[in-house]
CSV table of C-alpha atoms in Angstrom, one decimal:
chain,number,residue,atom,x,y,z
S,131,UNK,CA,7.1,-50.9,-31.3
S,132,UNK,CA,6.1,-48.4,-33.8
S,133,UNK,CA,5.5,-48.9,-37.4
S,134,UNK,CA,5.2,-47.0,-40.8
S,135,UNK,CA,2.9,-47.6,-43.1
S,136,UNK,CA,3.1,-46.3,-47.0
S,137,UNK,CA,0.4,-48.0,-49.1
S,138,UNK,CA,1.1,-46.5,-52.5
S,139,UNK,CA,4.1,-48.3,-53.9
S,140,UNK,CA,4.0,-46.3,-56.6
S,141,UNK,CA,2.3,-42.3,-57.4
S,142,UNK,CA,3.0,-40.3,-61.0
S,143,UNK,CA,2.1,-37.1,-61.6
S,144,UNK,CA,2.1,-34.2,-64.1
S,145,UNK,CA,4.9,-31.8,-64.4
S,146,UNK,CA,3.4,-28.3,-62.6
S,147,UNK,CA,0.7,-30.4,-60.9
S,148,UNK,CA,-0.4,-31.1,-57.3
S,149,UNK,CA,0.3,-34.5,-56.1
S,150,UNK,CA,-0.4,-36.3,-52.4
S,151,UNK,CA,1.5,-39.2,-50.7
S,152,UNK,CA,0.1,-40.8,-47.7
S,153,UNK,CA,1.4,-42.3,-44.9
S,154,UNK,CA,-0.3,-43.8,-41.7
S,155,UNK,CA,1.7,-44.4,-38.2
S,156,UNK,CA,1.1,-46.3,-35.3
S,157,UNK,CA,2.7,-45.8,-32.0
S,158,UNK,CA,2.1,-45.0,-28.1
S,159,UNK,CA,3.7,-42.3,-27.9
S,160,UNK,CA,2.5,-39.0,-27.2
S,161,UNK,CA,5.5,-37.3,-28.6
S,162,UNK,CA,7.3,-37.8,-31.2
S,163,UNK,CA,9.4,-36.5,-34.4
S,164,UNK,CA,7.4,-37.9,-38.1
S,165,UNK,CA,9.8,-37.1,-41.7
S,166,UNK,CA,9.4,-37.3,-45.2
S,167,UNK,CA,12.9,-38.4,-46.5
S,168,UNK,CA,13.9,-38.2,-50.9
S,169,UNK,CA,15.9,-40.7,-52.0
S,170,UNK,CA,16.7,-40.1,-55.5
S,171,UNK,CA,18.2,-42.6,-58.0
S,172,UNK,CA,21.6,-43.8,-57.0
S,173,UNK,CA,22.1,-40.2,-54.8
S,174,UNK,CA,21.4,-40.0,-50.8
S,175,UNK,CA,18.6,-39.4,-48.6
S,176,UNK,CA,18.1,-36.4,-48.0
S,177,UNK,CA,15.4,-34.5,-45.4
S,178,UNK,CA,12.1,-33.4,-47.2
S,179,UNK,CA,10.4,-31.7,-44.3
S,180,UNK,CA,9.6,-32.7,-40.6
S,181,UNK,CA,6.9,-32.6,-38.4
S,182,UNK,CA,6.9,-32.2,-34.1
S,183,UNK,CA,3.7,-34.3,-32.5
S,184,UNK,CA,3.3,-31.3,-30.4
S,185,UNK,CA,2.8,-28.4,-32.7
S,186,UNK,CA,-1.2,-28.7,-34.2
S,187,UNK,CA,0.2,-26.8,-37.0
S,188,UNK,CA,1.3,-28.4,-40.5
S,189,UNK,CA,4.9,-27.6,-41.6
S,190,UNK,CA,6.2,-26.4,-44.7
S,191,UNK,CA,9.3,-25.9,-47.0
S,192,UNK,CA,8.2,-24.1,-50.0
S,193,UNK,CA,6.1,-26.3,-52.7
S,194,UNK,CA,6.1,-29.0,-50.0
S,195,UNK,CA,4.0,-29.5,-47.2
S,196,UNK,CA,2.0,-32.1,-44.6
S,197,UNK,CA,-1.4,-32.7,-43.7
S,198,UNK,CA,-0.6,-34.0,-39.8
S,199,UNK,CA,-3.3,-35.4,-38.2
S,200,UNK,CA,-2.8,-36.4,-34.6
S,201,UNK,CA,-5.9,-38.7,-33.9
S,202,UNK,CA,-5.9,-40.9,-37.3
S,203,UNK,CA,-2.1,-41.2,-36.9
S,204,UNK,CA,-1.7,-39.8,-40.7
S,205,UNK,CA,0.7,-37.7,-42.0
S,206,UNK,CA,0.8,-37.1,-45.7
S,207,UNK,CA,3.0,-35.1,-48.1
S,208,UNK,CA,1.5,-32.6,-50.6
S,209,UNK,CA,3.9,-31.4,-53.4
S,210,UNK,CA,2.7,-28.6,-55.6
S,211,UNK,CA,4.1,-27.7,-59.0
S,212,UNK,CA,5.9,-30.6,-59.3
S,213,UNK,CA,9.2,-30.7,-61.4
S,214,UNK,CA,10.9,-33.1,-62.7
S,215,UNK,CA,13.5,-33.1,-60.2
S,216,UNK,CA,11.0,-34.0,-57.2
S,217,UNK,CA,10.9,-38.2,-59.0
S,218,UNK,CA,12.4,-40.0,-56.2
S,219,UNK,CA,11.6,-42.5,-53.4
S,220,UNK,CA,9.7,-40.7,-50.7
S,221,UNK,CA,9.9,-42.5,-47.3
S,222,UNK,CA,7.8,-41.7,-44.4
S,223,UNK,CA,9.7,-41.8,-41.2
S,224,UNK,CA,9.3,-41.7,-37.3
S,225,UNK,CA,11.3,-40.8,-34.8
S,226,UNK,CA,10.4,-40.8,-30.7
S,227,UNK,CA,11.1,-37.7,-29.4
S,228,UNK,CA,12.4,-39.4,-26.1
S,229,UNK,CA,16.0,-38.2,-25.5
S,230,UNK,CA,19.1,-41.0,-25.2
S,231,UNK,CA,20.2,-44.2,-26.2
S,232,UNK,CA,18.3,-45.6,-29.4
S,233,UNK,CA,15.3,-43.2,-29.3
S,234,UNK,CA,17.3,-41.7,-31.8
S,235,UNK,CA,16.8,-44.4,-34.5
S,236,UNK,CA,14.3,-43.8,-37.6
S,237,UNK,CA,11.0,-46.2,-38.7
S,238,UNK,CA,11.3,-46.1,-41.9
S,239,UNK,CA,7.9,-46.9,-44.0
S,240,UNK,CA,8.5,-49.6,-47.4
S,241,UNK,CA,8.5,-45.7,-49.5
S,242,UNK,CA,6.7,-44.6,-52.7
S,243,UNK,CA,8.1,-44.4,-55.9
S,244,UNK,CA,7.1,-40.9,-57.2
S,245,UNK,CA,7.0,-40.3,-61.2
S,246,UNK,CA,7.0,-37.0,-62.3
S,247,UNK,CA,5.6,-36.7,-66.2
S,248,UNK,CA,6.5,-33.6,-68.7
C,209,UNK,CA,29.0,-28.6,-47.6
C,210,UNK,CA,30.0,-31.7,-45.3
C,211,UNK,CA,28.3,-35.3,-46.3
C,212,UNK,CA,29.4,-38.5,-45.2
C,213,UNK,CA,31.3,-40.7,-47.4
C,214,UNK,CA,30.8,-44.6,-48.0
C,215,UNK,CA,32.8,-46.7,-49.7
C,216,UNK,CA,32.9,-48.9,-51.6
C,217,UNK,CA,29.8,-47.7,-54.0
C,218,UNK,CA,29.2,-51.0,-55.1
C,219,UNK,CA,30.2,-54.3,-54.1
C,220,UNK,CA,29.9,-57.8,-55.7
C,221,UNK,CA,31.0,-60.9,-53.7
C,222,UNK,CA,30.0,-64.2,-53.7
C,223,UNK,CA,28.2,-66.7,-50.5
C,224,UNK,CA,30.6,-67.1,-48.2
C,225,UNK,CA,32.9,-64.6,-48.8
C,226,UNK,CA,34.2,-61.7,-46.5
C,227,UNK,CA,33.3,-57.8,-47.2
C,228,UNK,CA,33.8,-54.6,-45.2
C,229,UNK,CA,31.9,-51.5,-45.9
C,230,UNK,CA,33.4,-48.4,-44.6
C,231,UNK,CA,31.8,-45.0,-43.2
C,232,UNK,CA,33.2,-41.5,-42.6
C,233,UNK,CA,30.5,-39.4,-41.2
C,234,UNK,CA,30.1,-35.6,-41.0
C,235,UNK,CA,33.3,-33.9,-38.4
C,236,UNK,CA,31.9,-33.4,-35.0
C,237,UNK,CA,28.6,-35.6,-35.5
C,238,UNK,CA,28.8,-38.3,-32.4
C,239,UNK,CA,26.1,-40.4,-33.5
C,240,UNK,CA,26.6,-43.0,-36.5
C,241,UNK,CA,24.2,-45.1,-37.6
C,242,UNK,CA,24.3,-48.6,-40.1
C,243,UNK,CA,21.3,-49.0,-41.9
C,244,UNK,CA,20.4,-52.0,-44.4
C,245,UNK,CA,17.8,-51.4,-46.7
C,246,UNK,CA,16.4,-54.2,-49.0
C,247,UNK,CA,15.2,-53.6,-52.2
C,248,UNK,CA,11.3,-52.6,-51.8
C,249,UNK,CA,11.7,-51.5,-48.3
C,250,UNK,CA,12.9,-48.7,-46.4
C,251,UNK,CA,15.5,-48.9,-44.5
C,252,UNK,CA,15.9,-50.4,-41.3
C,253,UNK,CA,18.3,-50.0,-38.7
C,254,UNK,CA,21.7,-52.2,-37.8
C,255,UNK,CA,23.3,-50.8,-35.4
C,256,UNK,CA,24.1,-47.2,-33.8
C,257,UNK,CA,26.8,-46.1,-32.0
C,258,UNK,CA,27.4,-43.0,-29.8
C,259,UNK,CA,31.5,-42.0,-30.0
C,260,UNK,CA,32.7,-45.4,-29.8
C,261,UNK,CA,30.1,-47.0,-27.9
C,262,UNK,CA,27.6,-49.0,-29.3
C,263,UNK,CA,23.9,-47.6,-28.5
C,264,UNK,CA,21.8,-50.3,-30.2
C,265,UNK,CA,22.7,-53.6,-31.7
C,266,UNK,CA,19.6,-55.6,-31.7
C,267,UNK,CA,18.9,-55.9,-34.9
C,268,UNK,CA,22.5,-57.2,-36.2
C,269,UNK,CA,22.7,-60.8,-36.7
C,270,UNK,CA,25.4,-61.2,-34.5
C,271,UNK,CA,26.7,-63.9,-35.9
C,272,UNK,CA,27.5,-62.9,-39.1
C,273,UNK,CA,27.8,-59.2,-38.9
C,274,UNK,CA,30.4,-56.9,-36.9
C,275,UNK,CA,30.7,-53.6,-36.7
C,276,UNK,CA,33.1,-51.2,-34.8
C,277,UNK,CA,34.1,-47.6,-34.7
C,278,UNK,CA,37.3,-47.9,-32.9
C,279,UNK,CA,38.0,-44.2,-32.6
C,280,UNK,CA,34.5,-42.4,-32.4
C,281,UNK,CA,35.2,-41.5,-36.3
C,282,UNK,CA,34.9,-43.5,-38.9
C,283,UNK,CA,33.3,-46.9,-38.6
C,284,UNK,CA,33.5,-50.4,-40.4
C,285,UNK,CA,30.6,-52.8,-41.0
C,286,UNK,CA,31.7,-56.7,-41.1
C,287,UNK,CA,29.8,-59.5,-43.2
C,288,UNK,CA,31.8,-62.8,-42.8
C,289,UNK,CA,30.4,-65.3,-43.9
C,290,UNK,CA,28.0,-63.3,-46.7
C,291,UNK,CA,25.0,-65.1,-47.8
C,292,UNK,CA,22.4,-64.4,-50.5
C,293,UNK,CA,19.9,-62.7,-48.2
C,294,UNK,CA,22.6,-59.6,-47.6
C,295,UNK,CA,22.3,-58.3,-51.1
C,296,UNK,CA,20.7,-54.8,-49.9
C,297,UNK,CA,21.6,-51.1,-50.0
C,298,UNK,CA,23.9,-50.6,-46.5
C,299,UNK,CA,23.5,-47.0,-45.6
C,300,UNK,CA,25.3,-44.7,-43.1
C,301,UNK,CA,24.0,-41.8,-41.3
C,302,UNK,CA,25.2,-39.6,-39.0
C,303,UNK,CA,24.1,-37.0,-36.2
C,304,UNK,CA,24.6,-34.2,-33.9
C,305,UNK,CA,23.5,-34.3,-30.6
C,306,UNK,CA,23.5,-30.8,-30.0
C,307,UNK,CA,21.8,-29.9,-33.2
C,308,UNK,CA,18.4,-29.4,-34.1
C,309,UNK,CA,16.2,-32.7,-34.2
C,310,UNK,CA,19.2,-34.5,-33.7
C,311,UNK,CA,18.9,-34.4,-37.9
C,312,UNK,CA,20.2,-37.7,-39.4
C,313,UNK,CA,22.7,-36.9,-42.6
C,314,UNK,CA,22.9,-40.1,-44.9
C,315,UNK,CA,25.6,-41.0,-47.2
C,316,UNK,CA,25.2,-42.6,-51.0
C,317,UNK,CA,25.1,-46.5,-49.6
C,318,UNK,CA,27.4,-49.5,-50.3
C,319,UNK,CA,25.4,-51.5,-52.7
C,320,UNK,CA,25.6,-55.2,-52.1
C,321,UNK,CA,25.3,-58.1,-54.2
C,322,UNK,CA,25.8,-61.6,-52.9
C,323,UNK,CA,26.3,-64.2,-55.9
């Protein structure tokens, strides 16, 4: 089975800074789907930004981005400039990339609280 | 822009006592999926369902929980009876086979308290 791992409950960071979350992985797989979901207060999840196994190259949506490395099984989330709009749970979240049945379902890591300071 | 809806928002019941959580998920998307997410945690996965069928189940305590989606739409999730344990966040997602990623859309939860 695969797990998630987030090991920083909790991250803060200055308004217009750079700030890193981390999250480590562990599966079998050789392909597979990895996510960084927001969950503000009281609103829905919503997708971040999403990474394939199979492409060596990091993705990113404007002032966030990933640091995907295969071999250690880490995927962290870099947001630049941050605003006060990015405070939110961040979860870290894999998917197998296996088509059919329940290969659709998400592991979900325990998340980080991220504070954004003005 | 389409979301999927949830209701109630909030629900307070007490041991023992029945409650029903209801999902409409995004028109067209085939895929549902039940949720429960416990304070400090991220969420984990009930139950999913493909149209009307139910894909996975394993992690629904069976004897407690229910869930159907009668007409490949809109689904309900059972607790009867609720016990302390089930206070959580109960979240419903939904997703497309044919799109990209097979992208899962979440709605705002049911908030549970058990008393």
């Amino acid at each position: 089975a695969q797990t998630v791992t987030q090991s920083q409950p909790e991250m803060s960071v200055q308004e217009a800074e750079t700030v890193t979350l981390s999250c480590t992985y562990d599966t079998s797989e050789s392909d597979y789907y990895l996510f960084w979901y927001k969950q503000p207060p009281s609103r829905q999840m919503i997708l971040v930004i999403r990474q394939e196994a199979y492409k060596q190259q990091n993705a990113t949506e404007n002032r966030f981005s990933v640091n995907f490395q295969k071999a250690a099984k880490s995927f962290s989330l870099k947001i630049s400039d941050s605003q006060l709009g990015d405070a939110a749970m961040y979860f870290c979240a894999y998917r197998s990339a296996r088509d059919g049945g329940s290969n659709y379902k998400l592991t979900f890591g325990k998340g980080t609280l991220l504070t954004v300071n003005p | 822009e389409a979301e999927v809806a949830q209701s109630p928002r909030y629900k307070i019941t007490e041991k023992s006592q029945a409650v029903a959580f209801w999902c409409d998920p995004i028109s067209g998307h085939a895929t549902l999926y039940w949720y429960r997410q416990i304070l400090g945690q991220g969420p984990e996965l009930l139950v999913q369902f493909q149209d009307e069928s139910v894909v996975d189940d394993s992690q629904l305590p069976k004897d407690r929980f229910s869930a159907e989606r009668l007409k490949g739409v809109d689904s309900t999730l059972k607790i009867q009876p609720a016990e302390l344990g089930d206070s959580a966040m109960y979240l419903c997602a939904s997703s497309d086979l044919a799109g990209a990623y097979n992208e899962q859309f979440f709605g705002p939860g049911t908030r549970l308290t058990v008393l």
